[in-house]
């Protein structure tokens, strides 16, 4: 949808998630309503409708600090996409307890808030393939046991279990996507795919000569994030809520990604990639693969972007961004 609207909805969810107990606080709903109102306005604007209509309706109530009743939420929200969480790379910065506070208690607060305000609001909860831990190379599906191997994975497993519990106890439309690695040009540089695509672009444009990596034999089930968001949307369109593993069902090594990404730029990765022990992981998972059979059968979902297309589109995007930046610098200098 519209970037502003998405941002404000994210803020709402983040508010509910990051501060324990905030979601069921009256004032928090005032704040949340304010953000919702902004989101509405942005959506309306995009549709060419009157932005002022919502301002006139919502602003005074928020200013008076009234409890936001169910009105705006009922009218405004059909579904909450819940992805607010401490993420895996945050493990280096936060203690294990923070993952429980934010990812578990936060999810509980959100479920409870929706149950209290309007249990008809649908919830999509971002699970994670990290809940499975190391399956020893077996493709994980919805029946695979949870054996998480990090506080992040433990928290995501608990949050998924809470969603299932609320769905079964209160008949809420709450579903989980258990997504395997999903990549795009928006991926952070702390993930290996983006680190490589960004590195390729820098080397190609003469800004660098080397790229330092860890274990190049690791294998992952990498898909395109856009395809995975489509699966999320499809889950919310079903008659019944359920949980789905979203993956490509293929696994590829870091080396294969290097081959495609460097090759796409006309470069030989072997001439540029250096092994750096700093990037090796003490508790590495050698191979990850998901089994998306249920999503294929029940949702009719299949990924459209192939592994090679993914690597290439990420390189193209980084090339363009860097070229634009360089052009900008030239312009400034002139
Ligand atoms: P993850 O599957 O969520 O851990 O996604 P990552 O993109 O962080 O890592 C994928 C795989 O790439 C892991 O097996 C890493 O060990 C491997 N890898 C090799 N070199 C690097 C590196 O420099 N950075 C990262 N992030 N991963 C690397």
XYZ file of C-alpha atoms and ligand atoms in Angstrom:
362
model
C 0.000 0.000 0.000
C 1.148 3.492 0.712
C 4.496 3.856 2.469
C 3.211 6.301 5.082
C 0.276 4.131 5.953
C 2.454 1.104 6.243
C 4.878 3.014 8.404
C 2.169 4.160 10.766
C 0.643 0.734 11.061
C 4.079 -0.585 11.826
C 4.415 2.072 14.522
C 1.118 0.941 16.008
C 2.203 -2.647 16.138
C 5.628 -1.749 17.389
C 4.027 0.257 20.163
C 1.993 -2.706 21.225
C 4.912 -5.039 20.995
C 7.882 -3.177 22.361
C 6.417 -1.916 25.590
C 4.934 -4.692 27.716
C 1.431 -3.841 29.004
C 1.198 -0.814 26.712
C -1.263 -2.430 24.357
C -4.010 -2.740 26.941
C -3.412 0.724 28.356
C -6.036 3.371 27.648
C -3.478 6.027 26.758
C -1.710 3.669 24.483
C -4.877 3.232 22.542
C -5.080 6.986 22.261
C -1.614 7.025 20.761
C -2.310 4.014 18.636
C -5.475 5.605 17.387
C -3.551 8.681 16.442
C -1.233 6.626 14.310
C -4.140 4.731 12.858
C -5.729 7.970 11.960
C -2.601 9.029 10.107
C -2.564 5.723 8.329
C -6.147 6.195 7.257
C -5.431 9.655 6.030
C -2.561 8.438 3.897
C -4.667 5.664 2.443
C -7.518 8.027 1.721
C -5.216 10.498 0.117
C -3.922 7.802 -2.170
C -7.475 6.968 -3.117
C -8.182 10.620 -3.798
C -10.605 10.887 -0.887
C -10.909 13.685 1.641
C -8.150 13.554 4.213
C -9.913 16.138 6.390
C -12.855 13.872 7.037
C -10.810 11.621 9.277
C -9.000 14.512 10.901
C -12.295 16.086 11.880
C -13.545 12.812 13.269
C -10.533 11.553 15.088
C -8.445 14.474 16.263
C -10.613 15.930 19.055
C -11.146 12.587 20.745
C -7.453 11.896 20.729
C -6.661 15.323 22.093
C -9.101 14.927 24.951
C -7.294 11.729 25.806
C -10.477 9.761 25.668
C -10.291 6.067 25.529
C -10.382 5.125 21.905
C -13.425 2.947 21.648
C -13.686 0.188 19.161
C -14.999 2.502 16.446
C -11.815 3.396 14.635
C -10.274 0.024 15.086
C -13.336 -1.777 13.854
C -13.738 0.473 10.893
C -10.091 0.959 10.154
C -8.346 -2.314 10.676
C -9.235 -5.544 9.012
C -5.979 -7.214 9.772
C -2.799 -6.621 11.725
C 0.456 -7.790 10.226
C 2.533 -8.483 13.298
C 6.205 -8.396 12.522
C 7.381 -6.149 15.347
C 10.180 -8.028 17.076
C 13.781 -8.103 18.059
C 15.402 -9.800 15.117
C 18.041 -12.438 14.865
C 20.997 -10.083 14.359
C 19.893 -8.317 17.594
C 21.243 -11.337 19.508
C 24.613 -9.629 19.631
C 23.150 -6.528 21.304
C 20.436 -7.752 23.665
C 20.269 -10.301 26.496
C 18.155 -13.420 26.006
C 15.479 -12.006 28.293
C 14.796 -9.154 25.887
C 13.700 -11.645 23.232
C 11.144 -13.082 25.641
C 9.956 -9.633 26.765
C 9.570 -8.226 23.299
C 8.800 -11.159 21.023
C 6.739 -13.277 23.409
C 5.084 -10.774 25.777
C 4.649 -8.354 22.909
C 2.796 -10.939 20.841
C 0.663 -11.837 23.828
C -0.193 -8.164 24.354
C -1.192 -7.796 20.750
C -3.384 -10.913 20.809
C -4.987 -9.730 24.028
C -5.492 -6.214 22.674
C -7.227 -7.498 19.548
C -9.320 -9.930 21.580
C -10.487 -7.105 23.847
C -10.995 -4.449 21.195
C -12.386 -6.434 18.308
C -11.689 -10.153 18.025
C -12.782 -10.052 14.390
C -9.586 -8.256 13.413
C -7.405 -10.784 11.639
C -3.850 -11.250 12.808
C -0.906 -12.381 10.758
C 1.999 -13.324 12.992
C 5.517 -13.612 11.636
C 6.827 -16.949 12.769
C 10.288 -18.023 11.676
C 12.064 -21.082 10.355
C 14.341 -20.555 13.380
C 11.711 -22.357 15.474
C 12.851 -25.638 13.901
C 16.550 -25.269 14.710
C 18.726 -27.851 12.999
C 16.594 -30.527 11.306
C 19.678 -32.390 10.155
C 18.978 -31.534 6.551
C 15.339 -32.706 6.551
C 12.812 -30.351 4.941
C 10.690 -28.773 7.675
C 6.923 -28.605 7.390
C 4.082 -27.570 9.700
C 4.298 -30.877 11.598
C 8.025 -30.608 12.305
C 8.867 -30.380 16.017
C 10.044 -27.018 17.375
C 13.675 -27.347 18.480
C 14.926 -23.753 18.454
C 18.616 -23.154 19.032
C 18.702 -19.490 20.030
C 16.745 -17.139 22.320
C 15.319 -15.642 19.136
C 14.108 -19.040 17.970
C 12.747 -19.898 21.425
C 10.809 -16.622 21.529
C 9.415 -17.093 18.010
C 8.372 -20.665 18.894
C 6.571 -19.427 22.021
C 4.873 -16.628 20.080
C 3.659 -19.072 17.418
C 2.275 -21.306 20.187
C 0.452 -18.335 21.714
C -1.162 -17.514 18.381
C -2.347 -21.111 18.031
C -3.657 -20.982 21.599
C -5.644 -17.780 20.984
C -6.993 -19.151 17.728
C -8.204 -22.299 19.421
C -9.418 -20.675 22.647
C -11.148 -17.588 21.238
C -11.745 -18.592 17.625
C -9.803 -15.590 16.455
C -8.543 -15.375 12.891
C -4.890 -15.561 13.856
C -2.404 -17.253 11.576
C 1.339 -17.699 11.392
C 3.641 -17.676 8.436
C 6.730 -19.741 9.166
C 8.988 -18.121 6.642
C 12.347 -19.430 5.566
C 15.061 -16.938 4.534
C 13.425 -14.249 2.421
C 15.628 -11.784 0.632
C 15.299 -8.616 -1.400
C 17.222 -5.400 -2.083
C 15.786 -4.165 1.255
C 17.593 -6.861 3.212
C 20.077 -5.563 5.788
C 23.773 -5.836 5.050
C 24.172 -8.149 8.033
C 22.642 -10.969 5.955
C 24.851 -12.832 3.544
C 22.794 -12.355 0.339
C 22.685 -8.589 0.588
C 26.264 -8.437 1.791
C 27.224 -10.242 -1.410
C 25.025 -8.213 -3.795
C 26.259 -4.988 -2.228
C 29.851 -6.246 -2.349
C 29.525 -7.178 -6.022
C 28.233 -3.713 -6.875
C 31.057 -2.011 -4.945
C 33.695 -4.178 -6.617
C 32.171 -3.702 -10.060
C 32.145 0.068 -9.591
C 35.726 0.078 -8.368
C 34.925 1.048 -4.767
C 36.320 -2.197 -3.326
C 38.385 -5.128 -4.456
C 37.539 -7.760 -1.830
C 34.595 -9.222 0.020
C 35.162 -10.976 3.364
C 32.875 -13.908 4.154
C 32.570 -16.851 6.509
C 31.249 -20.313 5.702
C 30.616 -20.492 1.961
C 29.399 -24.074 2.095
C 26.315 -23.274 4.190
C 23.078 -23.971 2.345
C 19.845 -22.047 2.693
C 16.354 -22.075 1.248
C 16.400 -18.528 -0.096
C 13.266 -16.993 -1.574
C 12.226 -13.544 -2.750
C 10.546 -11.502 0.011
C 7.918 -10.168 -2.411
C 6.711 -13.707 -3.074
C 6.551 -14.342 0.671
C 4.494 -11.210 1.331
C 2.045 -12.470 -1.287
C 1.784 -15.706 0.698
C 1.075 -13.674 3.863
C -1.706 -11.836 2.084
C -3.144 -15.118 0.792
C -3.211 -16.531 4.330
C -5.383 -13.599 5.395
C -7.838 -14.242 2.539
C -8.640 -17.814 3.608
C -11.920 -18.831 5.204
C -10.076 -20.491 8.075
C -6.906 -19.302 9.794
C -3.975 -21.689 9.749
C -0.187 -21.799 9.886
C 1.968 -22.266 6.823
C 5.605 -22.960 6.069
C 6.683 -20.587 3.306
C 9.801 -21.664 1.462
C 10.949 -22.485 -2.036
C 11.671 -26.145 -1.285
C 15.150 -25.717 -2.821
C 18.403 -25.203 -1.039
C 21.513 -23.484 -2.398
C 24.965 -22.819 -1.015
C 26.559 -19.448 -0.362
C 29.011 -20.429 -3.126
C 26.157 -20.795 -5.600
C 24.905 -17.346 -4.664
C 28.431 -16.025 -5.208
C 28.632 -17.679 -8.630
C 25.384 -16.120 -9.827
C 25.864 -12.692 -8.229
C 29.474 -12.121 -9.337
C 28.809 -13.804 -12.687
C 25.928 -11.437 -13.340
C 28.344 -8.518 -13.062
C 30.904 -10.269 -15.272
C 33.195 -10.983 -12.311
C 34.879 -14.127 -10.944
C 34.073 -14.457 -7.246
C 37.191 -16.531 -6.575
C 39.330 -13.489 -7.378
C 37.551 -11.278 -4.857
C 36.201 -13.324 -1.931
C 38.403 -13.758 1.115
C 37.688 -16.167 3.971
C 37.385 -14.321 7.247
C 37.199 -16.373 10.472
C 35.236 -13.560 12.125
C 32.191 -14.509 10.076
C 32.201 -18.196 10.984
C 29.503 -19.155 13.466
C 30.075 -21.328 16.510
C 26.601 -22.917 16.222
C 26.218 -23.066 12.473
C 23.260 -24.725 10.788
C 24.774 -26.255 7.664
C 21.620 -26.728 5.642
C 18.114 -25.300 5.851
C 15.209 -26.275 3.659
C 11.467 -25.875 3.983
C 8.613 -27.893 2.538
C 5.948 -25.527 1.165
C 3.554 -28.317 0.072
C 0.726 -27.148 2.327
C 0.945 -23.546 1.092
C 0.998 -24.804 -2.478
C -2.024 -27.041 -1.964
C -4.206 -24.894 0.283
C -3.222 -21.363 -0.717
C -2.299 -22.111 -4.297
C 0.976 -20.302 -3.608
C 4.197 -20.876 -5.487
C 7.187 -18.571 -5.576
C 7.635 -16.724 -8.873
C 11.222 -15.514 -8.540
C 13.874 -18.211 -8.923
C 17.116 -18.405 -6.966
C 19.171 -17.067 -9.889
C 16.681 -14.263 -10.586
C 16.801 -13.287 -6.919
C 20.586 -13.008 -6.841
C 20.566 -11.000 -10.079
C 17.817 -8.586 -9.076
C 19.632 -7.887 -5.812
C 22.868 -7.124 -7.679
C 20.988 -4.910 -10.162
C 19.356 -2.976 -7.309
C 22.645 -2.407 -5.497
C 24.331 -1.364 -8.736
C 21.610 1.185 -9.363
C 21.662 2.537 -5.807
C 25.417 2.940 -5.812
C 25.469 4.432 -9.294
C 22.809 6.941 -8.237
C 24.803 7.790 -5.146
C 27.948 8.266 -7.155
C 26.097 10.412 -9.655
C 24.742 12.452 -6.745
C 28.216 12.986 -5.397
C 29.431 14.130 -8.799
C 26.563 16.582 -8.988
C 27.318 17.945 -5.517
C 30.996 18.331 -6.384
C 30.114 20.184 -9.559
P 20.479 -16.898 8.507
O 20.215 -18.177 7.801
O 19.239 -16.273 9.061
O 21.551 -17.009 9.536
O 20.945 -15.860 7.364
P 22.358 -15.206 7.039
O 22.195 -14.518 5.728
O 22.837 -14.346 8.166
O 23.354 -16.419 6.900
C 23.167 -17.423 5.941
C 24.376 -18.343 5.894
O 25.476 -17.641 5.308
C 24.858 -18.812 7.267
O 25.096 -20.192 7.213
C 26.152 -18.065 7.478
O 27.099 -18.765 8.271
C 26.643 -17.937 6.051
N 27.630 -16.862 5.894
C 28.859 -16.970 5.357
N 29.505 -15.809 5.394
C 28.653 -14.903 5.960
C 28.770 -13.516 6.261
O 29.770 -12.865 6.016
N 27.675 -12.927 6.843
C 26.534 -13.638 7.125
N 25.494 -13.002 7.696
N 26.423 -14.961 6.866
C 27.458 -15.582 6.289
